[in-house]
Structures are given as structure tokens and as C-alpha cells.
Coordinates of C-alpha atoms in Angstrom, one line a residue:
M1 CA 0.0 -18.7 8.9
V2 CA -2.3 -21.6 9.8
I3 CA -5.7 -21.6 11.5
K4 CA -6.4 -24.7 13.5
K5 CA -8.4 -26.1 16.4
A6 CA -6.7 -25.5 19.7
S7 CA -5.5 -28.3 22.0
A8 CA -5.1 -28.3 25.8
T9 CA -1.4 -27.6 25.4
D10 CA -2.3 -24.3 23.6
M11 CA -4.1 -22.9 26.7
P12 CA -1.1 -21.3 28.3
A13 CA -0.3 -19.4 25.1
I14 CA -4.0 -18.5 24.7
R15 CA -4.2 -17.2 28.2
E16 CA -1.1 -15.1 27.7
L17 CA -2.5 -13.7 24.5
I18 CA -5.8 -12.8 26.0
G19 CA -3.9 -11.3 29.0
Q20 CA -2.4 -8.7 26.7
Y21 CA -5.9 -7.2 26.5
P22 CA -7.1 -6.8 30.1
D23 CA -9.4 -3.9 29.4
E24 CA -11.0 -5.4 26.3
L25 CA -11.4 -9.1 27.1
M26 CA -12.7 -11.1 30.0
Q27 CA -9.8 -12.8 31.7
D28 CA -11.7 -15.3 33.8
N29 CA -14.1 -18.1 32.8
L30 CA -12.5 -18.7 29.5
P31 CA -14.0 -21.5 27.3
P32 CA -12.2 -24.8 27.3
A33 CA -9.4 -25.4 24.8
E34 CA -11.6 -27.4 22.4
A35 CA -13.8 -24.3 21.9
F36 CA -10.8 -22.2 20.5
F37 CA -9.3 -21.8 17.1
V38 CA -5.7 -20.5 17.0
A39 CA -3.7 -18.8 14.3
T40 CA -0.1 -19.9 14.3
E41 CA 3.0 -18.5 12.6
N42 CA 6.1 -20.6 12.9
E43 CA 4.6 -22.6 15.7
D44 CA 3.8 -19.5 17.7
I45 CA 0.1 -18.6 18.5
V46 CA -0.5 -15.2 17.2
G47 CA -4.3 -15.2 17.4
C48 CA -7.2 -17.0 19.0
C49 CA -11.0 -17.0 19.0
A50 CA -13.5 -19.3 20.7
L51 CA -16.9 -20.6 19.6
E52 CA -19.0 -21.4 22.7
I53 CA -22.1 -23.4 21.6
Y54 CA -25.0 -23.0 24.1
S55 CA -27.7 -24.8 22.1
K56 CA -28.7 -25.6 18.5
R57 CA -30.2 -22.1 18.5
L58 CA -27.4 -20.0 20.0
A59 CA -23.6 -19.8 20.1
E60 CA -21.2 -17.0 21.0
V61 CA -18.0 -15.9 19.2
R62 CA -15.8 -14.7 22.0
S63 CA -12.2 -14.2 23.2
L64 CA -11.0 -12.9 19.9
A65 CA -7.4 -11.7 20.2
V66 CA -4.6 -11.1 17.8
R67 CA -1.1 -10.3 18.8
K68 CA -0.4 -6.6 18.2
D69 CA 2.4 -7.1 15.8
F70 CA 0.1 -9.4 13.7
Q71 CA -2.9 -7.1 13.5
H72 CA -4.3 -5.8 10.2
K73 CA -3.3 -8.9 8.3
G74 CA -6.8 -10.5 8.1
I75 CA -6.1 -13.0 11.0
A76 CA -9.2 -11.9 13.0
K77 CA -11.4 -12.4 9.9
Q78 CA -10.0 -15.9 9.4
L79 CA -10.6 -16.8 13.0
I80 CA -14.2 -15.5 12.8
R81 CA -14.7 -17.5 9.5
A82 CA -13.5 -20.7 11.2
C83 CA -16.0 -20.1 14.1
T84 CA -18.8 -19.4 11.7
T85 CA -18.0 -22.5 9.6
L86 CA -18.0 -24.7 12.8
A87 CA -21.3 -23.1 13.9
K88 CA -22.9 -23.9 10.5
E89 CA -21.6 -27.5 10.6
S90 CA -23.1 -27.8 14.1
A91 CA -26.4 -26.6 12.8
V92 CA -26.4 -23.5 15.1
Y93 CA -29.1 -21.0 14.1
E94 CA -27.7 -17.7 15.6
L95 CA -24.3 -16.4 16.5
F96 CA -23.7 -13.5 18.8
C97 CA -20.8 -11.5 20.2
I98 CA -20.3 -8.9 22.8
T99 CA -17.7 -6.5 21.6
G100 CA -16.2 -3.0 22.0
N101 CA -15.6 -3.0 18.2
P102 CA -19.0 -3.4 16.6
E103 CA -17.8 -2.0 13.2
F104 CA -15.4 -5.0 12.8
F105 CA -18.1 -7.5 13.6
E106 CA -20.6 -5.8 11.3
K107 CA -18.1 -6.2 8.5
Q108 CA -18.1 -9.9 9.3
G109 CA -21.9 -10.1 8.8
F110 CA -23.0 -9.5 12.4
G111 CA -25.9 -7.1 13.0
S112 CA -28.3 -6.0 15.6
F113 CA -31.5 -8.0 16.3
K114 CA -34.6 -6.2 15.0
K115 CA -32.7 -2.9 15.0
E116 CA -31.8 -3.2 18.7
K117 CA -28.8 -1.0 19.4
Y118 CA -27.4 -2.5 22.6
A119 CA -26.8 -5.8 24.3
L120 CA -27.0 -5.1 28.0
I121 CA -25.3 -7.3 30.6
K122 CA -25.7 -7.4 34.3
I123 CA -22.9 -9.1 36.3
L124 CA -24.2 -10.8 39.4
K125 CA -21.6 -10.9 42.2
N126 CA -22.0 -13.4 45.0

């Protein structure tokens, strides 16, 4: 298995993978291909994760997905590690994620801010 930066030609496979998780992952407004890392096995994309850098202060780890038949093999951890490494190389100060699986991200070193328990979001519809 190989972790690498995604290219524009990887986006259809990334969209297909993210589409397997309609209740867990946002399907619209995905980051551009250059924000993604992909995990490949025999040329097939089996995992993806994006690092969306907003400023030197803040970046988001998002759109983490691993194909169901490849889960529990450490792929998600490796994808998070790739995003974290790029954030450090880019001198980003804080990483955040919005997740339905906080336990997984806590194991990767993410935690709440000043003991806050929730990140709240309001979706504004036009």
C-alpha cells in the first residue's frame, strides 16, 4: 500500500469512495485534488483524506474515507499522518476536524480546545 498526493485524475475515484459514506461525509464542496492524499493498493484508491489549509494558523483534516474491505489496517492513521506532516511543513499552527468518530481522532492526538466538548456548526441555506 502506498500513500501519495492525489492528482486531478484521482478525483473520480475519490468522489466514488466518499460517495460510499453519504451519512458520514459531506458529498458537496469537496476540496480540490491537490488537497488530498490517497492510499493505493495495486493502483486502486482504497483511502483518501484531505488537508484544507485556511491560513498559517488553521487547517482542517477532512473527507477521510477508507474502503470498507480495507478498514482496520492502519490506512486512516497513515492518511492522517500524511496530512499532519504536510501541515507541519506548511507551518500551520492548529489542525481541526469535524467527525462523528471523536475517539479515533483523539487517538491521533486531536483534542478539544480548553476542554470544550462540542464543535457546533450552522448551515446557512440561501
